[in-house]
mmCIF file with all atom_site columns, C-alpha atoms in Angstrom:
data_model
loop_
_atom_site.group_PDB
_atom_site.id
_atom_site.type_symbol
_atom_site.label_atom_id
_atom_site.label_alt_id
_atom_site.label_comp_id
_atom_site.label_asym_id
_atom_site.label_entity_id
_atom_site.label_seq_id
_atom_site.pdbx_PDB_ins_code
_atom_site.Cartn_x
_atom_site.Cartn_y
_atom_site.Cartn_z
_atom_site.occupancy
_atom_site.B_iso_or_equiv
_atom_site.pdbx_formal_charge
_atom_site.auth_seq_id
_atom_site.auth_comp_id
_atom_site.auth_asym_id
_atom_site.auth_atom_id
_atom_site.pdbx_PDB_model_num
ATOM 1   C CA . GLY A 1 1   ? 58.440 66.211 -40.468 1.00 0.00 ? 1   GLY A CA 1
ATOM 2   C CA . PRO A 1 2   ? 56.897 69.524 -39.458 1.00 0.00 ? 2   PRO A CA 1
ATOM 3   C CA . ALA A 1 3   ? 58.791 72.582 -40.682 1.00 0.00 ? 3   ALA A CA 1
ATOM 4   C CA . TYR A 1 4   ? 61.412 73.398 -39.643 1.00 0.00 ? 4   TYR A CA 1
ATOM 5   C CA . LYS A 1 5   ? 63.131 71.210 -37.051 1.00 0.00 ? 5   LYS A CA 1
ATOM 6   C CA . GLY A 1 6   ? 61.339 68.023 -38.038 1.00 0.00 ? 6   GLY A CA 1
ATOM 7   C CA . ILE A 1 7   ? 62.814 68.181 -41.545 1.00 0.00 ? 7   ILE A CA 1
ATOM 8   C CA . PRO A 1 8   ? 66.402 67.081 -40.761 1.00 0.00 ? 8   PRO A CA 1
ATOM 9   C CA . LEU A 1 9   ? 65.124 64.486 -38.277 1.00 0.00 ? 9   LEU A CA 1
ATOM 10  C CA . VAL A 1 10  ? 62.719 62.810 -40.703 1.00 0.00 ? 10  VAL A CA 1
ATOM 11  C CA . SER A 1 11  ? 65.219 62.930 -43.575 1.00 0.00 ? 11  SER A CA 1
ATOM 12  C CA . ALA A 1 12  ? 67.993 61.412 -41.420 1.00 0.00 ? 12  ALA A CA 1
ATOM 13  C CA . MET A 1 13  ? 65.608 58.738 -40.158 1.00 0.00 ? 13  MET A CA 1
ATOM 14  C CA . SER A 1 14  ? 64.578 57.807 -43.689 1.00 0.00 ? 14  SER A CA 1
ATOM 15  C CA . MET A 1 15  ? 68.205 57.613 -44.819 1.00 0.00 ? 15  MET A CA 1
ATOM 16  C CA . ALA A 1 16  ? 69.143 55.449 -41.800 1.00 0.00 ? 16  ALA A CA 1
ATOM 17  C CA . LEU A 1 17  ? 66.232 53.083 -42.413 1.00 0.00 ? 17  LEU A CA 1
ATOM 18  C CA . ALA A 1 18  ? 67.366 52.667 -46.019 1.00 0.00 ? 18  ALA A CA 1
ATOM 19  C CA . ALA A 1 19  ? 71.066 52.242 -45.207 1.00 0.00 ? 19  ALA A CA 1
ATOM 20  C CA . GLU A 1 20  ? 70.776 50.075 -42.092 1.00 0.00 ? 20  GLU A CA 1
ATOM 21  C CA . HIS A 1 21  ? 67.613 48.072 -42.796 1.00 0.00 ? 21  HIS A CA 1
ATOM 22  C CA . GLY A 1 22  ? 67.057 48.239 -46.548 1.00 0.00 ? 22  GLY A CA 1
ATOM 23  C CA . THR A 1 23  ? 63.671 49.868 -45.903 1.00 0.00 ? 23  THR A CA 1
ATOM 24  C CA . ASP A 1 24  ? 62.342 52.376 -48.393 1.00 0.00 ? 24  ASP A CA 1
ATOM 25  C CA . CYS A 1 25  ? 60.589 54.895 -46.168 1.00 0.00 ? 25  CYS A CA 1
ATOM 26  C CA . PRO A 1 26  ? 59.292 57.872 -48.125 1.00 0.00 ? 26  PRO A CA 1
ATOM 27  C CA . TRP A 1 27  ? 59.167 61.176 -46.287 1.00 0.00 ? 27  TRP A CA 1
ATOM 28  C CA . ALA A 1 28  ? 57.721 64.625 -46.628 1.00 0.00 ? 28  ALA A CA 1
ATOM 29  C CA . PHE A 1 29  ? 57.550 67.902 -44.790 1.00 0.00 ? 29  PHE A CA 1
ATOM 30  C CA . ASN A 1 30  ? 55.193 70.818 -44.691 1.00 0.00 ? 30  ASN A CA 1
ATOM 31  C CA . ARG A 1 31  ? 55.941 74.379 -45.647 1.00 0.00 ? 31  ARG A CA 1
ATOM 32  C CA . LYS A 1 32  ? 55.134 77.237 -43.303 1.00 0.00 ? 32  LYS A CA 1
ATOM 33  C CA . GLU A 1 33  ? 53.320 78.923 -46.193 1.00 0.00 ? 33  GLU A CA 1
ATOM 34  C CA . ALA A 1 34  ? 51.873 77.446 -49.383 1.00 0.00 ? 34  ALA A CA 1
ATOM 35  C CA . LYS A 1 35  ? 53.743 78.234 -52.592 1.00 0.00 ? 35  LYS A CA 1
ATOM 36  C CA . ASP A 1 36  ? 51.842 79.158 -55.721 1.00 0.00 ? 36  ASP A CA 1
ATOM 37  C CA . HIS A 1 37  ? 54.799 78.584 -58.068 1.00 0.00 ? 37  HIS A CA 1
ATOM 38  C CA . GLY A 1 38  ? 57.137 75.655 -58.764 1.00 0.00 ? 38  GLY A CA 1
ATOM 39  C CA . GLU A 1 39  ? 55.615 72.467 -57.406 1.00 0.00 ? 39  GLU A CA 1
ATOM 40  C CA . GLY A 1 40  ? 53.379 74.620 -55.166 1.00 0.00 ? 40  GLY A CA 1
ATOM 41  C CA . GLY A 1 41  ? 51.288 73.508 -52.249 1.00 0.00 ? 41  GLY A CA 1
ATOM 42  C CA . MET A 1 42  ? 52.031 72.874 -48.594 1.00 0.00 ? 42  MET A CA 1
ATOM 43  C CA . ILE A 1 43  ? 53.807 69.501 -48.818 1.00 0.00 ? 43  ILE A CA 1
ATOM 44  C CA . VAL A 1 44  ? 57.289 68.797 -50.169 1.00 0.00 ? 44  VAL A CA 1
ATOM 45  C CA . GLY A 1 45  ? 58.348 65.205 -50.765 1.00 0.00 ? 45  GLY A CA 1
ATOM 46  C CA . ALA A 1 46  ? 56.368 62.001 -50.931 1.00 0.00 ? 46  ALA A CA 1
ATOM 47  C CA . PRO A 1 47  ? 52.589 62.236 -51.169 1.00 0.00 ? 47  PRO A CA 1
ATOM 48  C CA . LEU A 1 48  ? 50.817 61.709 -47.866 1.00 0.00 ? 48  LEU A CA 1
ATOM 49  C CA . ALA A 1 49  ? 49.178 58.296 -48.186 1.00 0.00 ? 49  ALA A CA 1
ATOM 50  C CA . GLY A 1 50  ? 48.389 55.332 -45.990 1.00 0.00 ? 50  GLY A CA 1
ATOM 51  C CA . ARG A 1 51  ? 49.647 55.524 -42.423 1.00 0.00 ? 51  ARG A CA 1
ATOM 52  C CA . VAL A 1 52  ? 51.859 58.523 -41.627 1.00 0.00 ? 52  VAL A CA 1
ATOM 53  C CA . LEU A 1 53  ? 54.257 58.948 -38.689 1.00 0.00 ? 53  LEU A CA 1
ATOM 54  C CA . ILE A 1 54  ? 54.990 62.506 -37.551 1.00 0.00 ? 54  ILE A CA 1
ATOM 55  C CA . VAL A 1 55  ? 58.658 63.025 -36.583 1.00 0.00 ? 55  VAL A CA 1
ATOM 56  C CA . ASP A 1 56  ? 59.643 66.198 -34.714 1.00 0.00 ? 56  ASP A CA 1
ATOM 57  C CA . ASP A 1 57  ? 62.127 67.548 -32.207 1.00 0.00 ? 57  ASP A CA 1
ATOM 58  C CA . VAL A 1 58  ? 59.798 68.271 -29.255 1.00 0.00 ? 58  VAL A CA 1
ATOM 59  C CA . ILE A 1 59  ? 56.158 68.798 -28.358 1.00 0.00 ? 59  ILE A CA 1
ATOM 60  C CA . SER A 1 60  ? 55.231 71.972 -26.537 1.00 0.00 ? 60  SER A CA 1
ATOM 61  C CA . ALA A 1 61  ? 51.557 72.814 -26.963 1.00 0.00 ? 61  ALA A CA 1
ATOM 62  C CA . GLY A 1 62  ? 50.956 70.258 -29.703 1.00 0.00 ? 62  GLY A CA 1
ATOM 63  C CA . THR A 1 63  ? 50.244 72.959 -32.292 1.00 0.00 ? 63  THR A CA 1
ATOM 64  C CA . SER A 1 64  ? 52.607 71.612 -34.955 1.00 0.00 ? 64  SER A CA 1
ATOM 65  C CA . VAL A 1 65  ? 51.176 68.108 -34.477 1.00 0.00 ? 65  VAL A CA 1
ATOM 66  C CA . ALA A 1 66  ? 47.624 69.425 -34.927 1.00 0.00 ? 66  ALA A CA 1
ATOM 67  C CA . GLU A 1 67  ? 48.659 71.268 -38.106 1.00 0.00 ? 67  GLU A CA 1
ATOM 68  C CA . SER A 1 68  ? 50.357 68.127 -39.423 1.00 0.00 ? 68  SER A CA 1
ATOM 69  C CA . VAL A 1 69  ? 47.305 65.985 -38.618 1.00 0.00 ? 69  VAL A CA 1
ATOM 70  C CA . ASP A 1 70  ? 45.113 68.405 -40.585 1.00 0.00 ? 70  ASP A CA 1
ATOM 71  C CA . LEU A 1 71  ? 47.423 68.061 -43.609 1.00 0.00 ? 71  LEU A CA 1
ATOM 72  C CA . ILE A 1 72  ? 47.570 64.264 -43.267 1.00 0.00 ? 72  ILE A CA 1
ATOM 73  C CA . GLU A 1 73  ? 43.786 63.910 -43.060 1.00 0.00 ? 73  GLU A CA 1
ATOM 74  C CA . ALA A 1 74  ? 43.206 66.407 -45.889 1.00 0.00 ? 74  ALA A CA 1
ATOM 75  C CA . ALA A 1 75  ? 45.349 64.146 -48.095 1.00 0.00 ? 75  ALA A CA 1
ATOM 76  C CA . GLY A 1 76  ? 43.232 61.122 -47.168 1.00 0.00 ? 76  GLY A CA 1
ATOM 77  C CA . ALA A 1 77  ? 45.975 59.523 -45.071 1.00 0.00 ? 77  ALA A CA 1
ATOM 78  C CA . LYS A 1 78  ? 45.834 58.371 -41.450 1.00 0.00 ? 78  LYS A CA 1
ATOM 79  C CA . LEU A 1 79  ? 48.006 59.373 -38.509 1.00 0.00 ? 79  LEU A CA 1
ATOM 80  C CA . ALA A 1 80  ? 49.963 56.332 -37.286 1.00 0.00 ? 80  ALA A CA 1
ATOM 81  C CA . GLY A 1 81  ? 51.776 57.978 -34.365 1.00 0.00 ? 81  GLY A CA 1
ATOM 82  C CA . VAL A 1 82  ? 54.152 60.696 -33.283 1.00 0.00 ? 82  VAL A CA 1
ATOM 83  C CA . LEU A 1 83  ? 57.895 60.351 -32.615 1.00 0.00 ? 83  LEU A CA 1
ATOM 84  C CA . VAL A 1 84  ? 59.766 63.150 -30.853 1.00 0.00 ? 84  VAL A CA 1
ATOM 85  C CA . ALA A 1 85  ? 63.463 63.436 -30.100 1.00 0.00 ? 85  ALA A CA 1
ATOM 86  C CA . LEU A 1 86  ? 62.939 64.937 -26.624 1.00 0.00 ? 86  LEU A CA 1
ATOM 87  C CA . ASP A 1 87  ? 59.953 64.921 -24.304 1.00 0.00 ? 87  ASP A CA 1
ATOM 88  C CA . ARG A 1 88  ? 60.553 68.013 -22.163 1.00 0.00 ? 88  ARG A CA 1
ATOM 89  C CA . GLN A 1 89  ? 57.780 66.705 -19.894 1.00 0.00 ? 89  GLN A CA 1
ATOM 90  C CA . GLU A 1 90  ? 56.052 70.083 -19.935 1.00 0.00 ? 90  GLU A CA 1
ATOM 91  C CA . ARG A 1 91  ? 52.563 70.710 -18.633 1.00 0.00 ? 91  ARG A CA 1
ATOM 92  C CA . GLY A 1 92  ? 49.912 70.597 -21.299 1.00 0.00 ? 92  GLY A CA 1
ATOM 93  C CA . GLN A 1 93  ? 47.405 73.344 -21.957 1.00 0.00 ? 93  GLN A CA 1
ATOM 94  C CA . ASN A 1 94  ? 44.498 72.021 -19.911 1.00 0.00 ? 94  ASN A CA 1
ATOM 95  C CA . ASP A 1 95  ? 45.754 70.493 -16.676 1.00 0.00 ? 95  ASP A CA 1
ATOM 96  C CA . ALA A 1 96  ? 48.737 68.962 -14.932 1.00 0.00 ? 96  ALA A CA 1
ATOM 97  C CA . ARG A 1 97  ? 49.138 66.232 -17.571 1.00 0.00 ? 97  ARG A CA 1
ATOM 98  C CA . SER A 1 98  ? 52.056 66.512 -19.945 1.00 0.00 ? 98  SER A CA 1
ATOM 99  C CA . ALA A 1 99  ? 51.760 67.981 -23.417 1.00 0.00 ? 99  ALA A CA 1
ATOM 100 C CA . VAL A 1 100 ? 52.724 64.538 -24.774 1.00 0.00 ? 100 VAL A CA 1
ATOM 101 C CA . GLN A 1 101 ? 49.835 62.903 -22.909 1.00 0.00 ? 101 GLN A CA 1
ATOM 102 C CA . GLU A 1 102 ? 47.403 65.521 -24.218 1.00 0.00 ? 102 GLU A CA 1
ATOM 103 C CA . VAL A 1 103 ? 48.550 65.028 -27.819 1.00 0.00 ? 103 VAL A CA 1
ATOM 104 C CA . ALA A 1 104 ? 48.270 61.230 -27.500 1.00 0.00 ? 104 ALA A CA 1
ATOM 105 C CA . GLU A 1 105 ? 44.743 61.495 -26.121 1.00 0.00 ? 105 GLU A CA 1
ATOM 106 C CA . ARG A 1 106 ? 43.595 64.187 -28.564 1.00 0.00 ? 106 ARG A CA 1
ATOM 107 C CA . HIS A 1 107 ? 44.734 62.258 -31.638 1.00 0.00 ? 107 HIS A CA 1
ATOM 108 C CA . GLY A 1 108 ? 44.301 58.700 -30.378 1.00 0.00 ? 108 GLY A CA 1
ATOM 109 C CA . VAL A 1 109 ? 47.842 57.573 -31.196 1.00 0.00 ? 109 VAL A CA 1
ATOM 110 C CA . ALA A 1 110 ? 51.012 56.698 -29.336 1.00 0.00 ? 110 ALA A CA 1
ATOM 111 C CA . VAL A 1 111 ? 53.497 59.521 -28.821 1.00 0.00 ? 111 VAL A CA 1
ATOM 112 C CA . THR A 1 112 ? 56.992 58.116 -28.350 1.00 0.00 ? 112 THR A CA 1
ATOM 113 C CA . ALA A 1 113 ? 60.049 60.046 -27.212 1.00 0.00 ? 113 ALA A CA 1
ATOM 114 C CA . ILE A 1 114 ? 63.610 58.966 -27.841 1.00 0.00 ? 114 ILE A CA 1
ATOM 115 C CA . LEU A 1 115 ? 64.712 60.833 -24.717 1.00 0.00 ? 115 LEU A CA 1
ATOM 116 C CA . THR A 1 116 ? 62.936 62.494 -21.776 1.00 0.00 ? 116 THR A CA 1
ATOM 117 C CA . LEU A 1 117 ? 64.070 65.483 -19.765 1.00 0.00 ? 117 LEU A CA 1
ATOM 118 C CA . ASP A 1 118 ? 64.245 63.312 -16.628 1.00 0.00 ? 118 ASP A CA 1
ATOM 119 C CA . ILE A 1 119 ? 66.585 60.819 -18.318 1.00 0.00 ? 119 ILE A CA 1
ATOM 120 C CA . LEU A 1 120 ? 68.766 63.633 -19.641 1.00 0.00 ? 120 LEU A CA 1
ATOM 121 C CA . MET A 1 121 ? 68.924 65.225 -16.195 1.00 0.00 ? 121 MET A CA 1
ATOM 122 C CA . ASP A 1 122 ? 69.776 61.870 -14.558 1.00 0.00 ? 122 ASP A CA 1
ATOM 123 C CA . TYR A 1 123 ? 72.588 61.388 -17.052 1.00 0.00 ? 123 TYR A CA 1
ATOM 124 C CA . LEU A 1 124 ? 74.008 64.847 -16.402 1.00 0.00 ? 124 LEU A CA 1
ATOM 125 C CA . GLN A 1 125 ? 73.786 64.350 -12.653 1.00 0.00 ? 125 GLN A CA 1
ATOM 126 C CA . GLN A 1 126 ? 75.598 60.993 -12.845 1.00 0.00 ? 126 GLN A CA 1
ATOM 127 C CA . SER A 1 127 ? 78.273 62.412 -15.131 1.00 0.00 ? 127 SER A CA 1
ATOM 128 C CA . GLY A 1 128 ? 79.032 65.238 -12.713 1.00 0.00 ? 128 GLY A CA 1
ATOM 129 C CA . GLU A 1 129 ? 79.440 67.570 -15.674 1.00 0.00 ? 129 GLU A CA 1
ATOM 130 C CA . ARG A 1 130 ? 77.538 70.632 -16.842 1.00 0.00 ? 130 ARG A CA 1
ATOM 131 C CA . GLU A 1 131 ? 76.242 71.493 -13.382 1.00 0.00 ? 131 GLU A CA 1
ATOM 132 C CA . ALA A 1 132 ? 75.041 74.935 -14.510 1.00 0.00 ? 132 ALA A CA 1
ATOM 133 C CA . ASP A 1 133 ? 73.005 73.358 -17.315 1.00 0.00 ? 133 ASP A CA 1
ATOM 134 C CA . LEU A 1 134 ? 71.577 70.790 -14.917 1.00 0.00 ? 134 LEU A CA 1
ATOM 135 C CA . ALA A 1 135 ? 70.536 73.529 -12.490 1.00 0.00 ? 135 ALA A CA 1
ATOM 136 C CA . ALA A 1 136 ? 68.855 75.469 -15.311 1.00 0.00 ? 136 ALA A CA 1
ATOM 137 C CA . MET A 1 137 ? 66.999 72.310 -16.399 1.00 0.00 ? 137 MET A CA 1
ATOM 138 C CA . ALA A 1 138 ? 65.843 71.678 -12.835 1.00 0.00 ? 138 ALA A CA 1
ATOM 139 C CA . ASP A 1 139 ? 64.515 75.245 -12.625 1.00 0.00 ? 139 ASP A CA 1
ATOM 140 C CA . TYR A 1 140 ? 62.760 74.805 -15.968 1.00 0.00 ? 140 TYR A CA 1
ATOM 141 C CA . ARG A 1 141 ? 61.227 71.485 -14.861 1.00 0.00 ? 141 ARG A CA 1
ATOM 142 C CA . ALA A 1 142 ? 60.035 73.042 -11.598 1.00 0.00 ? 142 ALA A CA 1
ATOM 143 C CA . GLU A 1 143 ? 58.356 75.921 -13.405 1.00 0.00 ? 143 GLU A CA 1
ATOM 144 C CA . PHE A 1 144 ? 56.906 74.232 -16.492 1.00 0.00 ? 144 PHE A CA 1
ATOM 145 C CA . GLY A 1 145 ? 56.999 70.508 -15.749 1.00 0.00 ? 145 GLY A CA 1
ATOM 146 C CA . ALA A 1 146 ? 53.968 68.254 -15.767 1.00 0.00 ? 146 ALA A CA 1
ATOM 147 C CA . ALA A 1 147 ? 52.876 66.567 -12.568 1.00 0.00 ? 147 ALA A CA 1
ATOM 148 C CA . THR A 1 148 ? 52.591 63.277 -14.442 1.00 0.00 ? 148 THR A CA 1
ATOM 149 C CA . SER A 1 149 ? 54.528 61.913 -17.367 1.00 0.00 ? 149 SER A CA 1
ATOM 150 C CA . PRO A 1 150 ? 53.935 58.975 -19.672 1.00 0.00 ? 150 PRO A CA 1
#
């Protein structure tokens, strides 16, 4: 889980896998800055080994994923994929593709979202609630949204 928002997501996921499925899923997170005291280093938690799944809240430019991939590879582990809570379906850095599509292509792994902005907006529209929020999301999507989405 990339610092900071990925930390509660990856810890909750690991706890749920243990409680609901009896699966021991070790987890770790990176620090924003390396410590030179205590346990030190950039990683807190389980050592990065084998196949590693990145768990985060969203992908914007893919910067936190790239930083995490560098840490994973430096430890001799391999990126297995990326899981995000919300795909905001934003344009990537290079063209009309989404940031999620760019990250998937750049790192050669699947990027899976639990929820997309379109699904969230559809839900809000069907519920008839939070019209101001829905309008703000539509404006955001119009300004920053990708032409294509996965």
